[in-house]
Tab-separated table of C-alpha atoms and ligand atoms in Angstrom:
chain	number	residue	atom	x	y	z
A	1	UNK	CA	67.098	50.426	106.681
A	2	UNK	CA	66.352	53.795	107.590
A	3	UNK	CA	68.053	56.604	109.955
A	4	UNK	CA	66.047	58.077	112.418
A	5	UNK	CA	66.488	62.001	111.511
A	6	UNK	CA	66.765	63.249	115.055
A	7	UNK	CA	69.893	60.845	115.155
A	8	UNK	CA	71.347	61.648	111.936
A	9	UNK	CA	71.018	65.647	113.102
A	10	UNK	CA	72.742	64.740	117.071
A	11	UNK	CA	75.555	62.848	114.851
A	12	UNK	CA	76.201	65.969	112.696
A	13	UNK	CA	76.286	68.183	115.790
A	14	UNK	CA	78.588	66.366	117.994
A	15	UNK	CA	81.146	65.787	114.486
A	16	UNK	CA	81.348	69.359	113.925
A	17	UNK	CA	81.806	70.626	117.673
A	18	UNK	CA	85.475	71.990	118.200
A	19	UNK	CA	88.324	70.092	120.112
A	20	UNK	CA	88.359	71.200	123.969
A	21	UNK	CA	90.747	73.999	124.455
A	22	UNK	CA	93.752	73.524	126.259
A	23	UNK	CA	95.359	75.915	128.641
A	24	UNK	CA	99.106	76.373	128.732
A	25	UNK	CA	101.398	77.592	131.058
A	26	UNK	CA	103.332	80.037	130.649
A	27	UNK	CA	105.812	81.155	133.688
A	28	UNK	CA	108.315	84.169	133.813
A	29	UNK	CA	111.584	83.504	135.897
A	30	UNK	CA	114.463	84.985	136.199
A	31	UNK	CA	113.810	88.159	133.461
A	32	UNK	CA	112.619	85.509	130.962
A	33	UNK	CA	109.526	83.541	129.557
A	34	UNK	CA	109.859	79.819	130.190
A	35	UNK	CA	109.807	78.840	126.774
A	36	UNK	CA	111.185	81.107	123.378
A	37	UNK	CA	108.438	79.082	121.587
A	38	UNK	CA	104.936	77.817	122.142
A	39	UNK	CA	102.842	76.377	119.647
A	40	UNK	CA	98.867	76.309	120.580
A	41	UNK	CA	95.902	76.025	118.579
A	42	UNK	CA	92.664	78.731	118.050
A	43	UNK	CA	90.742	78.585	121.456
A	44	UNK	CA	93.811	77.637	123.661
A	45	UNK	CA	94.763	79.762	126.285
A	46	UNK	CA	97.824	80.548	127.955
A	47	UNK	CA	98.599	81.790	131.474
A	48	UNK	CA	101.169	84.023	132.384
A	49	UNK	CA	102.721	82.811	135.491
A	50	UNK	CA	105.216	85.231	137.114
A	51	UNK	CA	107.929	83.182	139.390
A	52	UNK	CA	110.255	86.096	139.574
A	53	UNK	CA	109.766	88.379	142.955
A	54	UNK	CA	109.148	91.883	140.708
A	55	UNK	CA	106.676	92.636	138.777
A	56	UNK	CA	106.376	91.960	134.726
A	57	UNK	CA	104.078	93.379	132.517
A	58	UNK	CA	103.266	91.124	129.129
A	59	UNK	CA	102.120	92.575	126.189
A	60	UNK	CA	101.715	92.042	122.173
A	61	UNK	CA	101.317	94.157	119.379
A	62	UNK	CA	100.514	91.155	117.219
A	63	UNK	CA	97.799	91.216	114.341
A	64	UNK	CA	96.963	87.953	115.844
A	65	UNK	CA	96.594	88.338	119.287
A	66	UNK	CA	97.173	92.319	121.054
A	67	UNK	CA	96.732	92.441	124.425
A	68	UNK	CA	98.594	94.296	127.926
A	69	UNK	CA	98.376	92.390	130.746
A	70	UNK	CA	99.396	95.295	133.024
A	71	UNK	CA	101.875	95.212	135.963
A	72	UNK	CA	101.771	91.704	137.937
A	73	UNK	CA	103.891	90.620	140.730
A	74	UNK	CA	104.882	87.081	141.964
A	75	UNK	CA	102.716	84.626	141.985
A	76	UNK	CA	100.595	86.853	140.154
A	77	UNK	CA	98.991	85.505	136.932
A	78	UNK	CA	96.853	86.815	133.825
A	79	UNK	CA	95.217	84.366	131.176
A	80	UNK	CA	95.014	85.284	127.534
A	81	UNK	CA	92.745	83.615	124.849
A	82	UNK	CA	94.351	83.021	121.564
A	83	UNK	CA	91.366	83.531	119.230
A	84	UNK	CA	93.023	84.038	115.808
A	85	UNK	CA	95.665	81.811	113.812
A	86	UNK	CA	99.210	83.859	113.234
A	87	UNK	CA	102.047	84.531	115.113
A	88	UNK	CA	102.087	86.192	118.800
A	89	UNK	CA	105.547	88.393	119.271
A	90	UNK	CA	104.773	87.987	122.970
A	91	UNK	CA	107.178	90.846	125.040
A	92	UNK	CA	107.407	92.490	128.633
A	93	UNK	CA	107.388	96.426	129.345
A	94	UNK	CA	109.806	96.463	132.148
A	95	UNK	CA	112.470	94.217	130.675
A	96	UNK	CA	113.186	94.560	126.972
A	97	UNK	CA	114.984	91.145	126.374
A	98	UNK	CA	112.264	89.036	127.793
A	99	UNK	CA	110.607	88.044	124.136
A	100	UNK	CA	108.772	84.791	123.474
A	101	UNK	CA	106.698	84.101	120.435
A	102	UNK	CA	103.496	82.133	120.301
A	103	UNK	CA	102.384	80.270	117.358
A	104	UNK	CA	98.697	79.847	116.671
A	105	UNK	CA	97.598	76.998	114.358
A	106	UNK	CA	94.031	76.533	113.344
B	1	CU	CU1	109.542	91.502	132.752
């Protein structure tokens, strides 16, 4: 018996296409992250929910991941893409204790 080609190539495609991203959520409450520790995978995102009624602004000076997602107030929100496997040291400008880490697996 013999394989059509075109569906031997469609097969290959759809093997080698990535699981769908999924998007976590992340809120800030009362001066700290929701969660210490989040594991995602390459392609996830998470977004930054702030519950609190002042502003926090999340950053990371991570090899994996750097980003500043600025000042936001409440019910404000930001959405980062974690594009690279390694460890997040996720942390907020205005409030030195809030720290959170996010691991990345591939
Ligand atoms: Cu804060």
């Amino acid at each position: 018996m013999q394989f059509h080609p075109l569906l031997v190539a469609g097969a290959v495609v759809l093997a080698s296409l990535p699981a769908a991203a999924a998007e976590h959520v992340l809120a800030q409450k009362g001066k700290a992250f929701s969660v210490k520790k989040l594991q995602v995978k390459v392609g996830d995102t998470v977004k930054f929910v702030n519950e609190d009624p002042f502003a926090h602004n999340v950053f990371s000076l991570s090899d994996a991941k750097s980003f500043d997602l600025g000042s936001f107030g409440q019910g404000g929100s930001k959405t980062v893409t974690l594009d690279k496997p390694g460890t997040v040291e996720v942390e907020c400008a205005v409030h030195p204790d809030m720290r959170m880490v996010i691991e990345v697996g591939k």
